[in-house]
């Protein structure tokens, strides 16, 4: 049971049976999302992420899932997102980036497809993109100062922040009317092209995250400072996005 699947679909029948057995008719959907749907999935390293959609009655019985979650963690399945349809419908104004990215990278494993027909208000999306870019920029500056120039620390920050920025880039591409992508490098390529950012820099940051290059601490520090400068440039561009254009 503890074998890590080479492909996520190997575990679909078993995990659906487990959740159907646990929640019965209160199980609305089982949805795979994130890197496990794309070519970025790496067996044994990437988490396998599921969305478990329940009825209003079922969502009040989460304590039943303790053992099941522990069981599937042995196979690299992260703790799922437990949601109701009503929660999703009423969250699109608050979290449009998150649900846009769910919709862009998912696979219906069982039940009702609650993501397919979601629509997004462009004004809410632009506001969240601006808020996220500015907030992440503050965190990058803080992390740089906390690092004292230590390369290992900065590499961890790069890896964590890039995951967030890929999601933000997809939101910005949507606002620009550009095609979204499921693949990290392609999202970054399109985002850099759309907003005239330094593509070479971002590709190096991905290389660091994927451990394809091993820069020195001083090299990482210089790259990180360039990263901050590009984010400063991006927030100004997002701030100037035509408000009328995205209504």
Coordinates of C-alpha atoms in Angstrom, one line a residue:
X1 CA 0.0 0.0 0.0
X2 CA 2.9 2.4 0.6
X3 CA 4.3 2.3 -2.9
X4 CA 4.5 5.8 -4.5
X5 CA 2.6 5.8 -7.8
X6 CA 4.5 6.5 -11.0
X7 CA 1.4 8.1 -12.4
X8 CA -1.5 9.5 -10.3
X9 CA -4.2 7.6 -12.2
X10 CA -2.8 4.4 -10.7
X11 CA -4.6 5.2 -7.5
X12 CA -7.8 6.6 -8.8
X13 CA -10.0 3.5 -8.3
X14 CA -8.8 2.9 -4.8
X15 CA -9.0 6.4 -3.5
X16 CA -12.5 6.9 -5.0
X17 CA -13.6 3.6 -3.4
X18 CA -12.2 4.8 -0.1
X19 CA -14.0 8.1 -0.1
X20 CA -17.2 6.6 -1.4
X21 CA -17.1 4.1 1.4
X22 CA -16.6 6.9 3.9
X23 CA -19.0 9.5 2.7
X24 CA -21.5 7.6 0.6
X25 CA -24.0 9.8 -1.2
X26 CA -22.5 12.9 0.5
X27 CA -19.5 12.6 -1.9
X28 CA -20.1 14.9 -4.8
X29 CA -16.7 14.9 -6.6
X30 CA -13.1 13.7 -6.4
X31 CA -10.9 16.0 -8.5
X32 CA -7.1 15.8 -9.1
X33 CA -5.4 19.2 -9.5
X34 CA -2.0 20.8 -9.6
X35 CA 1.3 19.4 -10.8
X36 CA 0.0 15.9 -10.8
X37 CA -2.1 16.8 -13.8
X38 CA 0.9 18.2 -15.7
X39 CA 4.4 17.2 -17.0
X40 CA 5.8 18.9 -13.9
X41 CA 4.8 15.8 -11.8
X42 CA 7.8 14.0 -10.4
X43 CA 7.1 10.6 -8.7
X44 CA 8.2 10.5 -5.1
X45 CA 8.8 14.3 -5.0
X46 CA 5.6 15.9 -6.1
X47 CA 2.6 15.8 -3.9
X48 CA -0.6 14.3 -5.4
X49 CA -3.4 16.9 -4.7
X50 CA -7.1 16.1 -4.6
X51 CA -10.1 18.2 -4.1
X52 CA -12.9 16.3 -2.2
X53 CA -16.3 18.0 -2.8
X54 CA -18.9 17.0 -0.2
X55 CA -22.5 17.9 0.5
X56 CA -23.3 20.3 3.3
X57 CA -24.0 17.3 5.5
X58 CA -20.8 15.5 4.6
X59 CA -18.6 18.5 5.3
X60 CA -19.7 18.4 8.9
X61 CA -18.2 14.8 9.3
X62 CA -14.6 15.5 8.5
X63 CA -13.4 13.7 11.6
X64 CA -14.3 10.5 9.8
X65 CA -11.4 11.1 7.4
X66 CA -8.5 11.0 9.9
X67 CA -7.4 7.4 9.2
X68 CA -8.0 7.7 5.4
X69 CA -5.8 10.8 5.1
X70 CA -3.0 9.1 7.1
X71 CA -3.3 6.0 4.9
X72 CA -2.9 8.0 1.7
X73 CA -0.1 10.2 2.9
X74 CA 2.1 7.1 2.7
X75 CA 1.6 7.3 -1.1
X76 CA 2.4 11.0 -1.4
X77 CA -1.2 12.1 -1.4
X78 CA -1.4 15.5 0.4
X79 CA -4.3 16.3 2.7
X80 CA -7.1 17.1 0.2
X81 CA -9.0 20.3 0.0
X82 CA -12.5 19.5 1.4
X83 CA -15.1 21.9 -0.1
X84 CA -18.8 22.2 -0.9
X85 CA -20.3 23.5 -4.1
X86 CA -21.7 26.6 -2.3
X87 CA -18.2 27.4 -0.9
X88 CA -16.7 27.3 -4.4
X89 CA -19.5 29.5 -5.9
X90 CA -19.2 32.1 -3.2
X91 CA -15.3 32.2 -3.3
X92 CA -14.8 33.3 -6.9
X93 CA -14.7 37.0 -5.9
X94 CA -12.3 36.5 -3.1
X95 CA -9.9 33.9 -4.6
X96 CA -10.1 34.2 -8.4
X97 CA -6.5 33.3 -8.9
X98 CA -6.7 30.1 -7.0
X99 CA -9.9 28.9 -8.8
X100 CA -8.6 30.0 -12.2
X101 CA -5.6 27.8 -11.7
X102 CA -7.7 24.9 -10.4
X103 CA -9.8 25.2 -13.6
X104 CA -6.6 25.4 -15.7
X105 CA -5.0 22.3 -14.3
X106 CA -7.4 19.5 -13.1
X107 CA -8.8 16.1 -13.9
X108 CA -12.2 14.9 -12.8
X109 CA -11.7 11.6 -11.2
X110 CA -15.3 11.0 -9.9
X111 CA -18.7 12.7 -9.8
X112 CA -19.8 16.2 -10.8
X113 CA -17.4 18.6 -12.6
X114 CA -17.8 21.7 -10.5
X115 CA -14.9 23.5 -12.1
X116 CA -15.7 23.4 -15.8
X117 CA -18.2 26.2 -16.0
X118 CA -16.7 28.6 -13.5
X119 CA -16.4 32.2 -14.8
X120 CA -14.3 35.0 -13.4
X121 CA -14.9 38.7 -12.9
X122 CA -11.9 40.4 -14.4
X123 CA -12.0 43.3 -11.9
X124 CA -11.7 41.0 -8.9
X125 CA -9.0 39.1 -10.7
X126 CA -6.9 42.2 -11.4
X127 CA -7.3 43.4 -7.8
X128 CA -6.1 40.1 -6.4
X129 CA -3.2 40.0 -8.9
X130 CA -2.1 43.4 -7.8
X131 CA -2.5 42.6 -4.1
X132 CA -0.5 39.3 -4.5
X133 CA 2.4 40.8 -6.4
X134 CA 2.8 43.6 -4.0
X135 CA 2.5 41.3 -1.0
X136 CA 5.0 38.8 -2.4
X137 CA 7.4 41.7 -3.2
X138 CA 7.4 42.7 0.5
X139 CA 8.0 39.1 1.5
X140 CA 10.9 38.8 -0.9
X141 CA 12.6 42.0 0.5
X142 CA 12.1 40.7 4.0
X143 CA 13.5 37.3 3.2
X144 CA 16.5 38.8 1.5
X145 CA 17.4 40.8 4.6
X146 CA 16.7 37.8 6.9
X147 CA 19.0 35.6 4.8
X148 CA 22.1 37.7 5.6
X149 CA 23.2 36.7 2.0
X150 CA 23.1 32.9 2.7
X151 CA 22.6 31.1 -0.5
X152 CA 20.8 28.0 0.8
X153 CA 18.2 30.1 2.6
X154 CA 17.6 32.2 -0.5
X155 CA 17.2 29.1 -2.7
X156 CA 14.5 27.9 -0.4
X157 CA 12.7 31.2 -0.7
X158 CA 13.1 31.1 -4.5
X159 CA 11.4 27.7 -4.7
X160 CA 8.5 28.7 -2.4
X161 CA 7.9 32.0 -4.1
X162 CA 8.0 30.7 -7.7
X163 CA 5.1 28.4 -7.0
X164 CA 3.0 31.4 -6.0
X165 CA 4.2 33.5 -8.9
X166 CA 3.4 30.9 -11.5
X167 CA -0.3 31.0 -10.3
X168 CA -0.2 34.8 -10.4
X169 CA 1.3 34.8 -13.9
X170 CA -1.6 32.6 -15.1
X171 CA -4.0 35.2 -13.7
X172 CA -2.2 38.0 -15.4
X173 CA -2.1 36.1 -18.7
X174 CA -5.9 35.6 -18.4
X175 CA -6.3 39.4 -18.0
X176 CA -4.1 39.9 -21.1
X177 CA -6.2 37.5 -23.1
X178 CA -3.3 35.1 -23.5
X179 CA -3.4 31.4 -23.3
X180 CA -2.7 29.8 -19.9
X181 CA -0.5 26.8 -19.4
X182 CA -0.2 23.9 -17.0
X183 CA 3.6 23.8 -17.2
X184 CA 5.7 26.0 -15.0
X185 CA 8.4 26.9 -17.6
X186 CA 5.8 27.7 -20.2
X187 CA 3.8 29.9 -17.8
X188 CA 6.9 31.8 -17.0
X189 CA 7.9 32.1 -20.7
X190 CA 4.5 33.5 -21.6
X191 CA 4.4 35.8 -18.5
X192 CA 7.8 37.3 -19.2
X193 CA 6.8 37.8 -22.9
X194 CA 3.5 39.5 -22.0
X195 CA 5.0 41.8 -19.4
X196 CA 8.5 42.2 -20.8
X197 CA 10.3 40.6 -17.8
X198 CA 13.7 39.1 -17.8
X199 CA 13.0 35.5 -19.1
X200 CA 16.6 34.4 -18.6
X201 CA 16.5 35.4 -15.0
X202 CA 13.3 33.4 -14.3
X203 CA 14.6 30.4 -16.2
X204 CA 17.7 30.4 -13.9
X205 CA 15.4 30.6 -10.9
X206 CA 13.6 27.6 -12.1
X207 CA 16.9 25.8 -12.7
X208 CA 17.8 26.5 -9.1
X209 CA 14.5 25.2 -7.9
X210 CA 14.9 22.0 -9.9
X211 CA 18.6 21.7 -8.8
X212 CA 19.8 21.8 -12.3
X213 CA 22.5 24.4 -11.4
X214 CA 24.4 25.0 -8.2
X215 CA 25.3 28.7 -7.9
X216 CA 27.4 30.1 -5.2
X217 CA 25.9 32.1 -2.3
X218 CA 27.1 35.4 -3.9
X219 CA 25.6 34.4 -7.3
X220 CA 22.2 33.5 -5.6
X221 CA 22.2 36.8 -3.8
X222 CA 22.7 38.7 -7.1
X223 CA 20.0 36.7 -8.8
X224 CA 17.7 37.3 -5.9
X225 CA 18.2 41.1 -6.1
X226 CA 17.4 40.9 -9.8
X227 CA 14.3 38.9 -8.9
X228 CA 13.2 41.7 -6.6
X229 CA 13.8 44.3 -9.3
X230 CA 11.7 42.3 -11.8
X231 CA 8.8 42.1 -9.2
X232 CA 9.1 45.8 -8.6
X233 CA 8.7 46.3 -12.4
X234 CA 5.7 43.8 -12.5
X235 CA 3.7 45.5 -9.8
X236 CA 3.9 48.8 -11.6
X237 CA 2.7 47.2 -14.8
X238 CA -0.1 45.5 -13.0
X239 CA -1.1 48.7 -11.3
X240 CA -1.3 50.4 -14.7
X241 CA -3.4 47.8 -16.3
X242 CA -6.4 49.6 -17.8
X243 CA -9.2 49.3 -15.2
X244 CA -11.8 49.7 -18.0
X245 CA -10.1 46.9 -20.0
X246 CA -10.6 44.3 -17.3
X247 CA -14.2 45.1 -16.3

